[in-house]
Amino acid sequence: MLMRSTGLGKTELSGRISGLVRHQDYLVLQVETVQPVKWKIRVAIARPDIWQVIKGILKWDNMKLILSTKWKAEPAHPGEF
């Protein structure tokens, strides 16, 4: 997983999702970064945001990626995102 933040300039973080847990009325996405720093990032997702994620996943272009058979290959770097 690659991440960028406007607060970090052009710095790119790499990491992985380490968990998704329910906390009260939120789903908490837990991410551990490994490069260039080791951070634990948590994102609390409320109901309206959950629906936004579901709608995004259900878009045809995104579903084609999810249903793709190319899961074993490492994807090329996306460039500027």
mmCIF file of the C-alpha atoms, coordinates in Angstrom:
data_MODEL
# 
_entry.id   MODEL 
# 
loop_
_atom_site.group_PDB 
_atom_site.id 
_atom_site.type_symbol 
_atom_site.label_atom_id 
_atom_site.label_alt_id 
_atom_site.label_comp_id 
_atom_site.label_asym_id 
_atom_site.label_entity_id 
_atom_site.label_seq_id 
_atom_site.pdbx_PDB_ins_code 
_atom_site.Cartn_x 
_atom_site.Cartn_y 
_atom_site.Cartn_z 
_atom_site.occupancy 
_atom_site.B_iso_or_equiv 
_atom_site.pdbx_formal_charge 
_atom_site.auth_seq_id 
_atom_site.auth_comp_id 
_atom_site.auth_asym_id 
_atom_site.auth_atom_id 
_atom_site.pdbx_PDB_model_num 
ATOM 1  C CA . MET A 1 1  ? 0.000   0.000   0.000   1.00 0.00 ? 1  MET A CA 1 
ATOM 2  C CA . LEU A 1 2  ? 1.302   3.447   -0.886  1.00 0.00 ? 2  LEU A CA 1 
ATOM 3  C CA . MET A 1 3  ? 0.214   6.623   0.904   1.00 0.00 ? 3  MET A CA 1 
ATOM 4  C CA . ARG A 1 4  ? 0.840   10.312  0.471   1.00 0.00 ? 4  ARG A CA 1 
ATOM 5  C CA . SER A 1 5  ? -0.059  13.318  2.588   1.00 0.00 ? 5  SER A CA 1 
ATOM 6  C CA . THR A 1 6  ? -0.039  16.966  1.605   1.00 0.00 ? 6  THR A CA 1 
ATOM 7  C CA . GLY A 1 7  ? 1.523   17.662  5.008   1.00 0.00 ? 7  GLY A CA 1 
ATOM 8  C CA . LEU A 1 8  ? 4.560   15.548  4.102   1.00 0.00 ? 8  LEU A CA 1 
ATOM 9  C CA . GLY A 1 9  ? 5.255   17.160  0.741   1.00 0.00 ? 9  GLY A CA 1 
ATOM 10 C CA . LYS A 1 10 ? 6.367   14.605  -1.862  1.00 0.00 ? 10 LYS A CA 1 
ATOM 11 C CA . THR A 1 11 ? 7.170   11.972  0.773   1.00 0.00 ? 11 THR A CA 1 
ATOM 12 C CA . GLU A 1 12 ? 5.612   8.621   -0.042  1.00 0.00 ? 12 GLU A CA 1 
ATOM 13 C CA . LEU A 1 13 ? 4.830   6.112   2.714   1.00 0.00 ? 13 LEU A CA 1 
ATOM 14 C CA . SER A 1 14 ? 4.593   2.387   2.182   1.00 0.00 ? 14 SER A CA 1 
ATOM 15 C CA . GLY A 1 15 ? 2.753   0.129   4.562   1.00 0.00 ? 15 GLY A CA 1 
ATOM 16 C CA . ARG A 1 16 ? 0.015   -2.417  5.028   1.00 0.00 ? 16 ARG A CA 1 
ATOM 17 C CA . ILE A 1 17 ? -3.426  -2.686  6.572   1.00 0.00 ? 17 ILE A CA 1 
ATOM 18 C CA . SER A 1 18 ? -3.026  -4.413  9.919   1.00 0.00 ? 18 SER A CA 1 
ATOM 19 C CA . GLY A 1 19 ? -6.650  -4.476  11.014  1.00 0.00 ? 19 GLY A CA 1 
ATOM 20 C CA . LEU A 1 20 ? -10.229 -3.319  10.697  1.00 0.00 ? 20 LEU A CA 1 
ATOM 21 C CA . VAL A 1 21 ? -12.136 -3.220  13.984  1.00 0.00 ? 21 VAL A CA 1 
ATOM 22 C CA . ARG A 1 22 ? -15.395 -1.791  15.207  1.00 0.00 ? 22 ARG A CA 1 
ATOM 23 C CA . HIS A 1 23 ? -15.162 0.845   17.926  1.00 0.00 ? 23 HIS A CA 1 
ATOM 24 C CA . GLN A 1 24 ? -18.571 2.168   19.008  1.00 0.00 ? 24 GLN A CA 1 
ATOM 25 C CA . ASP A 1 25 ? -20.213 3.648   15.872  1.00 0.00 ? 25 ASP A CA 1 
ATOM 26 C CA . TYR A 1 26 ? -17.012 3.599   13.808  1.00 0.00 ? 26 TYR A CA 1 
ATOM 27 C CA . LEU A 1 27 ? -14.969 1.128   11.810  1.00 0.00 ? 27 LEU A CA 1 
ATOM 28 C CA . VAL A 1 28 ? -11.315 1.764   12.596  1.00 0.00 ? 28 VAL A CA 1 
ATOM 29 C CA . LEU A 1 29 ? -8.885  1.008   9.783   1.00 0.00 ? 29 LEU A CA 1 
ATOM 30 C CA . GLN A 1 30 ? -5.441  0.292   11.211  1.00 0.00 ? 30 GLN A CA 1 
ATOM 31 C CA . VAL A 1 31 ? -2.416  0.855   8.982   1.00 0.00 ? 31 VAL A CA 1 
ATOM 32 C CA . GLU A 1 32 ? 1.246   0.254   9.774   1.00 0.00 ? 32 GLU A CA 1 
ATOM 33 C CA . THR A 1 33 ? 3.757   2.167   7.682   1.00 0.00 ? 33 THR A CA 1 
ATOM 34 C CA . VAL A 1 34 ? 7.205   0.665   7.152   1.00 0.00 ? 34 VAL A CA 1 
ATOM 35 C CA . GLN A 1 35 ? 9.018   3.172   4.903   1.00 0.00 ? 35 GLN A CA 1 
ATOM 36 C CA . PRO A 1 36 ? 10.408  5.794   5.443   1.00 0.00 ? 36 PRO A CA 1 
ATOM 37 C CA . VAL A 1 37 ? 9.139   5.722   9.038   1.00 0.00 ? 37 VAL A CA 1 
ATOM 38 C CA . LYS A 1 38 ? 7.334   3.168   11.189  1.00 0.00 ? 38 LYS A CA 1 
ATOM 39 C CA . TRP A 1 39 ? 4.001   4.641   12.214  1.00 0.00 ? 39 TRP A CA 1 
ATOM 40 C CA . LYS A 1 40 ? 0.666   3.197   13.287  1.00 0.00 ? 40 LYS A CA 1 
ATOM 41 C CA . ILE A 1 41 ? -2.112  5.152   11.605  1.00 0.00 ? 41 ILE A CA 1 
ATOM 42 C CA . ARG A 1 42 ? -5.755  4.764   12.531  1.00 0.00 ? 42 ARG A CA 1 
ATOM 43 C CA . VAL A 1 43 ? -8.701  6.039   10.509  1.00 0.00 ? 43 VAL A CA 1 
ATOM 44 C CA . ALA A 1 44 ? -12.119 6.115   12.212  1.00 0.00 ? 44 ALA A CA 1 
ATOM 45 C CA . ILE A 1 45 ? -14.762 5.664   9.513   1.00 0.00 ? 45 ILE A CA 1 
ATOM 46 C CA . ALA A 1 46 ? -18.334 6.776   10.292  1.00 0.00 ? 46 ALA A CA 1 
ATOM 47 C CA . ARG A 1 47 ? -21.486 5.441   8.603   1.00 0.00 ? 47 ARG A CA 1 
ATOM 48 C CA . PRO A 1 48 ? -21.689 8.069   5.815   1.00 0.00 ? 48 PRO A CA 1 
ATOM 49 C CA . ASP A 1 49 ? -18.032 7.371   4.984   1.00 0.00 ? 49 ASP A CA 1 
ATOM 50 C CA . ILE A 1 50 ? -18.617 3.603   5.012   1.00 0.00 ? 50 ILE A CA 1 
ATOM 51 C CA . TRP A 1 51 ? -21.340 4.023   2.386   1.00 0.00 ? 51 TRP A CA 1 
ATOM 52 C CA . GLN A 1 52 ? -18.990 6.193   0.323   1.00 0.00 ? 52 GLN A CA 1 
ATOM 53 C CA . VAL A 1 53 ? -16.376 3.401   0.405   1.00 0.00 ? 53 VAL A CA 1 
ATOM 54 C CA . ILE A 1 54 ? -18.948 0.759   -0.556  1.00 0.00 ? 54 ILE A CA 1 
ATOM 55 C CA . LYS A 1 55 ? -20.222 2.878   -3.461  1.00 0.00 ? 55 LYS A CA 1 
ATOM 56 C CA . GLY A 1 56 ? -16.646 3.408   -4.631  1.00 0.00 ? 56 GLY A CA 1 
ATOM 57 C CA . ILE A 1 57 ? -15.883 -0.309  -4.537  1.00 0.00 ? 57 ILE A CA 1 
ATOM 58 C CA . LEU A 1 58 ? -19.023 -1.115  -6.524  1.00 0.00 ? 58 LEU A CA 1 
ATOM 59 C CA . LYS A 1 59 ? -18.040 1.119   -9.464  1.00 0.00 ? 59 LYS A CA 1 
ATOM 60 C CA . TRP A 1 60 ? -17.333 -1.023  -12.513 1.00 0.00 ? 60 TRP A CA 1 
ATOM 61 C CA . ASP A 1 61 ? -13.669 0.018   -12.982 1.00 0.00 ? 61 ASP A CA 1 
ATOM 62 C CA . ASN A 1 62 ? -12.934 -0.801  -9.337  1.00 0.00 ? 62 ASN A CA 1 
ATOM 63 C CA . MET A 1 63 ? -14.798 -4.123  -9.529  1.00 0.00 ? 63 MET A CA 1 
ATOM 64 C CA . LYS A 1 64 ? -12.694 -5.089  -12.583 1.00 0.00 ? 64 LYS A CA 1 
ATOM 65 C CA . LEU A 1 65 ? -9.570  -4.612  -10.453 1.00 0.00 ? 65 LEU A CA 1 
ATOM 66 C CA . ILE A 1 66 ? -11.012 -6.635  -7.564  1.00 0.00 ? 66 ILE A CA 1 
ATOM 67 C CA . LEU A 1 67 ? -12.094 -9.469  -9.894  1.00 0.00 ? 67 LEU A CA 1 
ATOM 68 C CA . SER A 1 68 ? -8.810  -9.445  -11.835 1.00 0.00 ? 68 SER A CA 1 
ATOM 69 C CA . THR A 1 69 ? -6.662  -12.573 -11.922 1.00 0.00 ? 69 THR A CA 1 
ATOM 70 C CA . LYS A 1 70 ? -3.450  -10.523 -11.623 1.00 0.00 ? 70 LYS A CA 1 
ATOM 71 C CA . TRP A 1 71 ? -3.378  -10.550 -7.801  1.00 0.00 ? 71 TRP A CA 1 
ATOM 72 C CA . LYS A 1 72 ? 0.002   -12.296 -7.515  1.00 0.00 ? 72 LYS A CA 1 
ATOM 73 C CA . ALA A 1 73 ? 1.939   -9.795  -9.604  1.00 0.00 ? 73 ALA A CA 1 
ATOM 74 C CA . GLU A 1 74 ? 3.291   -6.634  -7.950  1.00 0.00 ? 74 GLU A CA 1 
ATOM 75 C CA . PRO A 1 75 ? 1.630   -3.690  -9.696  1.00 0.00 ? 75 PRO A CA 1 
ATOM 76 C CA . ALA A 1 76 ? 3.697   -0.974  -11.324 1.00 0.00 ? 76 ALA A CA 1 
ATOM 77 C CA . HIS A 1 77 ? 4.116   2.225   -9.334  1.00 0.00 ? 77 HIS A CA 1 
ATOM 78 C CA . PRO A 1 78 ? 1.111   4.486   -9.995  1.00 0.00 ? 78 PRO A CA 1 
ATOM 79 C CA . GLY A 1 79 ? 3.253   7.606   -10.460 1.00 0.00 ? 79 GLY A CA 1 
ATOM 80 C CA . GLU A 1 80 ? 1.764   10.816  -9.088  1.00 0.00 ? 80 GLU A CA 1 
ATOM 81 C CA . PHE A 1 81 ? -1.445  10.026  -7.203  1.00 0.00 ? 81 PHE A CA 1 
# 
